[in-house]
Each structure stands twice: as structure tokens, then as C-alpha cells.
GROMACS .gro file of C-alpha atoms in nm:
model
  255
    1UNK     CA    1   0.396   1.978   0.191
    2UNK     CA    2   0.700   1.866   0.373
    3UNK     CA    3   0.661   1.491   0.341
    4UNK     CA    4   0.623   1.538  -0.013
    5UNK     CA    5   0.903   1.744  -0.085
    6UNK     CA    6   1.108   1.508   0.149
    7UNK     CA    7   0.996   1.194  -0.102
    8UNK     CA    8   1.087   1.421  -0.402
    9UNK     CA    9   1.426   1.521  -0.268
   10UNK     CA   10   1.484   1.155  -0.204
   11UNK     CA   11   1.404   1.002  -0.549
   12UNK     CA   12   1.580   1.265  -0.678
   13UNK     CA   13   1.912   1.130  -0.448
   14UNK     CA   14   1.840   0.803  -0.587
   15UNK     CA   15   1.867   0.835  -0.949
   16UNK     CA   16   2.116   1.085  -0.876
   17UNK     CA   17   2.393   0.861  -0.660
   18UNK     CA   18   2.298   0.553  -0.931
   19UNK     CA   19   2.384   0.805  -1.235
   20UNK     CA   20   2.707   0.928  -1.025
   21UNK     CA   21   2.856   0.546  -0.923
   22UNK     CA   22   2.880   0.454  -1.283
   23UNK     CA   23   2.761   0.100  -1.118
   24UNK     CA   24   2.489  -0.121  -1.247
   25UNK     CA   25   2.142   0.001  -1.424
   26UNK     CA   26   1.880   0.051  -1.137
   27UNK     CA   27   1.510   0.174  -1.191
   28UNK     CA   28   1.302   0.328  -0.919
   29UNK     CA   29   0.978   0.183  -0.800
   30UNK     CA   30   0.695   0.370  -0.632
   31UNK     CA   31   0.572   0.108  -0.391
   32UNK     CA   32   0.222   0.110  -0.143
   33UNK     CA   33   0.381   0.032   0.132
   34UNK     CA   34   0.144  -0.261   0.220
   35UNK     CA   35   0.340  -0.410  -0.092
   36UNK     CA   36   0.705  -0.364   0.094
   37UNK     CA   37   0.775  -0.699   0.234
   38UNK     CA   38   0.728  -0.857  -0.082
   39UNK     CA   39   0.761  -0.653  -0.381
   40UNK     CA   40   1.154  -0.651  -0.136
   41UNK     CA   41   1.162  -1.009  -0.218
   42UNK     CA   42   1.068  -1.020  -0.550
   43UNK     CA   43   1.298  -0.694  -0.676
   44UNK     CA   44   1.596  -0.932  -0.505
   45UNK     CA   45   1.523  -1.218  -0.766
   46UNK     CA   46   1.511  -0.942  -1.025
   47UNK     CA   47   1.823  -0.798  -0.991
   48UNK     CA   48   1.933  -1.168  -0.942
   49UNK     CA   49   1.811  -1.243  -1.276
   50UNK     CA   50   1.843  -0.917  -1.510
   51UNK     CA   51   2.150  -0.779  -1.344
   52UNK     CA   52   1.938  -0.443  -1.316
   53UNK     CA   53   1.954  -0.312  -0.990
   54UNK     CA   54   1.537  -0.179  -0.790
   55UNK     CA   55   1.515   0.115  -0.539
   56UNK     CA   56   1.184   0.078  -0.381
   57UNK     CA   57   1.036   0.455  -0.221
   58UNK     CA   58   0.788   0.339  -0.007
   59UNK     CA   59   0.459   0.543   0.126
   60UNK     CA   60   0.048   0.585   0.049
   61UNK     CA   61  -0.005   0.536  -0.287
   62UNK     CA   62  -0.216   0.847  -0.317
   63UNK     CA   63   0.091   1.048  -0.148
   64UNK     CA   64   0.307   0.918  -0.377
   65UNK     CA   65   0.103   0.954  -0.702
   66UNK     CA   66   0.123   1.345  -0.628
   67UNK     CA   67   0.475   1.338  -0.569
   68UNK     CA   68   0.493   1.211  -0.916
   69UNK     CA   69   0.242   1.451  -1.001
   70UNK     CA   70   0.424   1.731  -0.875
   71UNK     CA   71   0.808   1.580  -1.063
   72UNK     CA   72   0.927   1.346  -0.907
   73UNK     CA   73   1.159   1.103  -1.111
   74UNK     CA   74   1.092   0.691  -1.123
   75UNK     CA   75   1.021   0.428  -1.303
   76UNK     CA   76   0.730   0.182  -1.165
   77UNK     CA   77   0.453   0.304  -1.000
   78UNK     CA   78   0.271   0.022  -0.783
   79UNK     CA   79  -0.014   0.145  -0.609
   80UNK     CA   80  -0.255  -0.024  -0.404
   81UNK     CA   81  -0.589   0.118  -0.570
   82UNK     CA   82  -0.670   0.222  -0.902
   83UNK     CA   83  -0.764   0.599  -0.788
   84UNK     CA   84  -0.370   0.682  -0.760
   85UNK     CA   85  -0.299   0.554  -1.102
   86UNK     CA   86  -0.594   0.667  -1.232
   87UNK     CA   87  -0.529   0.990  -1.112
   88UNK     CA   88  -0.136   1.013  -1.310
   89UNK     CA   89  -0.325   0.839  -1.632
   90UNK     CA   90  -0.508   1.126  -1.629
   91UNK     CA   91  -0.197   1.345  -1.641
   92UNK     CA   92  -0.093   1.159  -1.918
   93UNK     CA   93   0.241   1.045  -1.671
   94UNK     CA   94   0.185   0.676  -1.721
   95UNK     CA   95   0.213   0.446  -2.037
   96UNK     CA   96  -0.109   0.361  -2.045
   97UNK     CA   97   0.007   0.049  -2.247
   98UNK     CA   98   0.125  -0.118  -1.970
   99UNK     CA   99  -0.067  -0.064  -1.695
  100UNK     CA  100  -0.201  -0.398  -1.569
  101UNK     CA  101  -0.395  -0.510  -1.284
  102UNK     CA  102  -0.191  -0.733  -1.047
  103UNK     CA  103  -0.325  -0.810  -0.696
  104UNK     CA  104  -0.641  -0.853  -0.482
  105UNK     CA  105  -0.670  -0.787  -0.099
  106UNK     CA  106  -0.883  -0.803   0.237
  107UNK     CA  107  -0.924  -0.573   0.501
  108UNK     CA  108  -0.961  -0.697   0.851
  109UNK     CA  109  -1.016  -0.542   1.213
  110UNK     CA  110  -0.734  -0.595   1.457
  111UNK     CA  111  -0.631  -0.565   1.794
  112UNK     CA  112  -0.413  -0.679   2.064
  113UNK     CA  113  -0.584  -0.982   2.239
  114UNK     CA  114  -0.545  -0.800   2.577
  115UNK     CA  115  -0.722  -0.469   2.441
  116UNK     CA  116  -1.008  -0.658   2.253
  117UNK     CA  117  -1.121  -0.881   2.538
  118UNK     CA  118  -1.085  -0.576   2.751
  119UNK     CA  119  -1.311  -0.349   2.562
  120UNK     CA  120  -1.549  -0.624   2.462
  121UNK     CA  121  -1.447  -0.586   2.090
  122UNK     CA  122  -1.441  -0.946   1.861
  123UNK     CA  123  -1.666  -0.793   1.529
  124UNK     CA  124  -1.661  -0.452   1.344
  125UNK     CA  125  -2.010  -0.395   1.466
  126UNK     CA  126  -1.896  -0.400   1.859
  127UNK     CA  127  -1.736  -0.070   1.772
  128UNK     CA  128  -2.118   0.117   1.790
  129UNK     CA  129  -2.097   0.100   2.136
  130UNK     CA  130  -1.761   0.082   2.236
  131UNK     CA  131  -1.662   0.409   2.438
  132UNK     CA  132  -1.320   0.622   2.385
  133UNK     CA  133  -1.240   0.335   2.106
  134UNK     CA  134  -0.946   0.482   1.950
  135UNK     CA  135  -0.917   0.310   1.560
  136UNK     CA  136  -0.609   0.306   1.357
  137UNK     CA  137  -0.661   0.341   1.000
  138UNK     CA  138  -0.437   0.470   0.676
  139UNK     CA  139  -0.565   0.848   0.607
  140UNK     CA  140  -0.794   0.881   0.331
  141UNK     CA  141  -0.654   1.150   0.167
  142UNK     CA  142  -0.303   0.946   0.176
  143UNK     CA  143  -0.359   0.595   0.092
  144UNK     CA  144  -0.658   0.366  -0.060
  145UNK     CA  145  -0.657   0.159   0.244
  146UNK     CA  146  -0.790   0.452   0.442
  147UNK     CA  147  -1.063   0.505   0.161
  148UNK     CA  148  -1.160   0.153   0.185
  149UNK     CA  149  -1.194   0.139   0.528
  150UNK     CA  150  -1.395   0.424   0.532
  151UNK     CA  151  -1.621   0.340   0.285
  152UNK     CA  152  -1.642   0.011   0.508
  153UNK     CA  153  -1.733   0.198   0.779
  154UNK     CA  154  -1.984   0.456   0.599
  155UNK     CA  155  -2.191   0.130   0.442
  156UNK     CA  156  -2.197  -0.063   0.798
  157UNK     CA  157  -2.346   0.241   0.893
  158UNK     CA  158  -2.060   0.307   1.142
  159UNK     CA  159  -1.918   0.649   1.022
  160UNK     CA  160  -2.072   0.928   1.179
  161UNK     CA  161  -2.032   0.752   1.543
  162UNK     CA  162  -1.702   0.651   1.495
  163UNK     CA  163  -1.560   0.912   1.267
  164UNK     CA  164  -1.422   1.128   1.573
  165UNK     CA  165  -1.253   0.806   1.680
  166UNK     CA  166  -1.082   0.716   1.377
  167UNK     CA  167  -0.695   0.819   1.446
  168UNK     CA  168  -0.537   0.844   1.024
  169UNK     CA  169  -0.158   0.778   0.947
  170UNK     CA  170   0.012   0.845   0.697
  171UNK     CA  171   0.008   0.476   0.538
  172UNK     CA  172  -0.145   0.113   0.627
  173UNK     CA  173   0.147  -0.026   0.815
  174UNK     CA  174   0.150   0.316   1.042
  175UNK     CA  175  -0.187   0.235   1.113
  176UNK     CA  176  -0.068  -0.142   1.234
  177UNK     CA  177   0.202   0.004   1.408
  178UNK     CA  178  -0.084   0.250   1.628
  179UNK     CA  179  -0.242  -0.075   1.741
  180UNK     CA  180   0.090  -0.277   1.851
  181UNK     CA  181   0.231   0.041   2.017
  182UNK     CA  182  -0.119   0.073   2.224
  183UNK     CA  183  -0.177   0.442   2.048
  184UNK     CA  184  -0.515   0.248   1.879
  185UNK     CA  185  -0.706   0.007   2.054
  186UNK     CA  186  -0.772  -0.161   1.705
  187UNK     CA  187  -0.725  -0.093   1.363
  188UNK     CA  188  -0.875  -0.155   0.979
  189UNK     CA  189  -0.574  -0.317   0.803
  190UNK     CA  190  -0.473  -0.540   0.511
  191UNK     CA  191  -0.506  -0.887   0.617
  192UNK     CA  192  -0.155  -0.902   0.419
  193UNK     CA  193   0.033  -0.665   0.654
  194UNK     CA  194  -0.049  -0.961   0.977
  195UNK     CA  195   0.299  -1.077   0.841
  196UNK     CA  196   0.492  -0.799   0.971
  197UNK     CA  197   0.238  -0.797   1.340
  198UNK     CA  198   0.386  -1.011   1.665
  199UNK     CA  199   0.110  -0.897   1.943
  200UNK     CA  200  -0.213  -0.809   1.676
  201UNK     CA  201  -0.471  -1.114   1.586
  202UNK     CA  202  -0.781  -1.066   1.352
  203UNK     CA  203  -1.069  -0.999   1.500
  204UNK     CA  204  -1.285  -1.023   1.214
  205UNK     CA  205  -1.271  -0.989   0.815
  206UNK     CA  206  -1.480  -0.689   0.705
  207UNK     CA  207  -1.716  -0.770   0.357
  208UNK     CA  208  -1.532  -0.758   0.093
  209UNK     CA  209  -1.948  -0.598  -0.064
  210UNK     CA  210  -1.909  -0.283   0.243
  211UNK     CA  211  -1.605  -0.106   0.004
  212UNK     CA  212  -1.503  -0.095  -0.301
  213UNK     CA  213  -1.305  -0.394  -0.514
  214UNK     CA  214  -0.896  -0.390  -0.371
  215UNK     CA  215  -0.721  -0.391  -0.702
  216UNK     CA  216  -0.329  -0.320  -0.701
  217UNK     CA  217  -0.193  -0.199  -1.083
  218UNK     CA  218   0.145  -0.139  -1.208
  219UNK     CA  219   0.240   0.041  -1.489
  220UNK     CA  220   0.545   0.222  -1.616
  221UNK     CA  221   0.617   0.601  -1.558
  222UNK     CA  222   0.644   0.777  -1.829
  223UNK     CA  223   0.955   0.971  -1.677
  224UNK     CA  224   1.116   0.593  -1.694
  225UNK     CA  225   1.391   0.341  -1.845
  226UNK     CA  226   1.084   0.231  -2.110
  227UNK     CA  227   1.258  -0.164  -2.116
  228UNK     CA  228   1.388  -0.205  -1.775
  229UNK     CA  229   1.086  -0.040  -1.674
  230UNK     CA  230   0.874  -0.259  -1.885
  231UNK     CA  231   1.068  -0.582  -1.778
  232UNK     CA  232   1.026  -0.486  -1.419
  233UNK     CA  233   0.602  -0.480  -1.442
  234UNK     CA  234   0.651  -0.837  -1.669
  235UNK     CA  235   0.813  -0.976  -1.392
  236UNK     CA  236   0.554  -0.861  -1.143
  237UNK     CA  237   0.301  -1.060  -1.291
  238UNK     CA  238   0.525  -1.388  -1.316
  239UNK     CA  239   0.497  -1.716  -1.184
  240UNK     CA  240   0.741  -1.656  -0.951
  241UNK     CA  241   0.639  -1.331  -0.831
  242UNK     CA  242   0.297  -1.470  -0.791
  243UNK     CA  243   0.391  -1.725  -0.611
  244UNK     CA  244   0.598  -1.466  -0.367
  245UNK     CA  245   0.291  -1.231  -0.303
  246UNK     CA  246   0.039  -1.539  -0.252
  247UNK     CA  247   0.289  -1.656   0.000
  248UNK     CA  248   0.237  -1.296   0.190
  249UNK     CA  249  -0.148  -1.333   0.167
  250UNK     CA  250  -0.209  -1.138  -0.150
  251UNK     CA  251  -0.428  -1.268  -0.481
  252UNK     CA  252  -0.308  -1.311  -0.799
  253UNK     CA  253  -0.508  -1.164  -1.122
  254UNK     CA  254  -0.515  -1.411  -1.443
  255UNK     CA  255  -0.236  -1.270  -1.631
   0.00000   0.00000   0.00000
């Protein structure tokens, strides 16, 4: 309950220090934060262009759809599965209108090149037999990249061995950070979040047929500025902004 009273508090702040400063229009953007890195870049040629100002609150998308849920203020909601958005559609707390389907991702198992050798670990399925493996992966009940990976891991026919194993955090680049910090020996990531690794290689790319399709939407809160708002989820479907998330590994959908 604390972390999501802590992400309320602080989207309140937001809107409430932009309404105070008299400055520029912003708009609030609920972010996956496996989107950070580039959704940062593309919000910078936004403002460049509109004048309008983007506060991204980064987290797990299913952690922030029930902040939402629950009243939090905002604008954008970009999540990075369609069970998060789905789950505010159904609370009538979107404009249904304009969601759209964005983005397409991979996961991948990681390590350190030093831990992998070590343990004998270059494929998913060296994990059956792999003793004390300790694997970093977002928390299911937090983020879709945790549901994925689990779903990964229950049709490989891996889950009930490894399911003590699995260490959850509380989003997919906490799970990344496990594995560099040596608190995982590997981890199921986003092959997009590599970007922001120095020590962690792929070890392999997991089917994309073990887990369900990776879709990202965006749509506009309800709670939102309806045309900056609007503008904002235009503009992530761009040619420009595709061009920035294909440059951090993502897919673009056919607009």
C-alpha cells in the first residue's frame, strides 16, 4: 500500500507545482518503465515542438493502472500490456476512443558472462538443472513483463522447479538491475532494456509462441487535458517517435 500511495502523493505534487508556477502547460504520463529511456527522448521533441511541457511517473504498468484506479491524477497512460489498460477501460477511466496499440517486444534470458559460464547456463532450458539459480524477473502481480515471463516459464514446462527460485521486483529494469548487482544469477528481461545493461549479454531469446503477444497501448485518461492529451498519444505513433523506439529495440504497429 505504501508504494502506491507514494506514486499517488507524487502525481498529485506534479500537477500541483505545474498549476502553482503559472509556467507552461504540462500533462502527466503514466509510463512502463521498460518505456523510460525512450518515451524520455521522444517527450523532449514534444515539448520541443508543441511548447507543452511531459512529466513521465515511471513504474509496473499493473502498479500504476491501480494507482489510477484508486485517483490518481494524469493524463497518458502507457502500459506495457493490454491487461493494465484493459483493466482502467473497464472502469470506464480511459477514452476508449483513443486507445491505440503502439509497440511490440521480446523477452530474453540474461546474465553476466562470468555467472553464466560459471553455472553452465547459455539457454532457458539449462535452468532445469541448475542448482540455487537465483532468477530476476518483474513481479507478476506488478508488471506484464513478470506475467510474460511466467507464462514463459509455465509453457517450457519450467515453473514448478523454478518457481521457488524466481526472485520478483517491483518492475523490469529492477529485475536487470538484480542480475548486474549479482543479487540474480540471470534474469527474464525485455531485450529493449540491454540498452541501459554494461556487464549483462543475452543468453538466449525465449519464443515469442511460450507467452502471450507483447503489445504496448496508449490511450488518454479520462482525468486528462482531452487535446494535449490527445496530441501527446498522436505523437507517439509518429514517424519520428517510431523511428526513436525502433532505435531502442522496440517494434512499431502500422499506424
Amino acid at each position: 500500500m505504501l508504494p502506491l500511495l507514494r506514486g499517488f502523493l507524487l502525481a498529485v505534487l506534479l500537477i500541483a507545482v505545474a498549476c502553482a508556477s503559472g509556467e507552461k502547460e504540462s500533462i502527466l504520463v503514466y509510463t512502463a518503465a521498460s518505456l523510460a529511456d525512450a518515451v524520455e527522448e521522444i517527450a523532449d521533441g514534444y515539448t520541443e515542438e508543441t511548447g507543452t511541457g511531459v512529466e513521465l511517473h515511471l513504474g509496473g504498468s499493473t502498479a500504476l493502472a491501480r494507482q489510477i484506479v484508486r485517483g490518481a491524477p494524469g493524463d497518458v497512460f502507457l502500459s506495457a500490456g493490454a491487461g493494465p489498460m484493459d483493466v482502467l477501460e473497464g472502469y470506464a477511466l480511459i477514452d476508449p476512443a483513443s486507445r491505440r496499440d503502439i509497440l511490440t517486444n521480446r523477452l530474453v534470458l540474461v546474465g553476466k558472462p562470468s555467472v553464466s559460464e560459471a553455472m553452465g547456463i547459455t539457454s532457458i532450458e539449462d535452468l532445469r538443472d541448475a542448482g540455487g539459480v537465483r532468477i530476476a524477473v518483474a513481479d507478476p502481480e506488478l508488471a506484464p513483463a513478470g506475467q510474460y515471463a511466467r507464462e514463459a516459464l509455465v509453457s517450457l514446462g519450467l515453473w514448478e522447479r523454478l518457481e521457488a527460485s524466481v526472485l520478483p521486483s517491483p518492475h523490469i529494469r529492477a529485475a536487470l538491475s538484480y542480475v548486474e548487482t549479482g543479487n540474480a544469477d540471470v534474469g527474464i528481461i525485455y531485450v529493449t532494456d540491454l540498452g541501459a545493461a554494461d556487464e549483462v549479454q543475452v543468453l538466449e531469446e525465449i519464443p515469442s509462441e511460450s507467452h502471450s503477444p507483447i503489445i504496448y497501448p496508449a490511450a488518454v485518461l479520462i482525468s486528462g487535458k482531452g487535446g494535449s492529451a490527445s496530441s501527446f498519444v498522436e505523437y507517439l505513433a509518429d514517424d519520428e517517435a517510431s523511428r526513436i523506439f525502433r532505435s531502442h529495440g522496440f517494434t512499431s504497429l502500422p499506424r
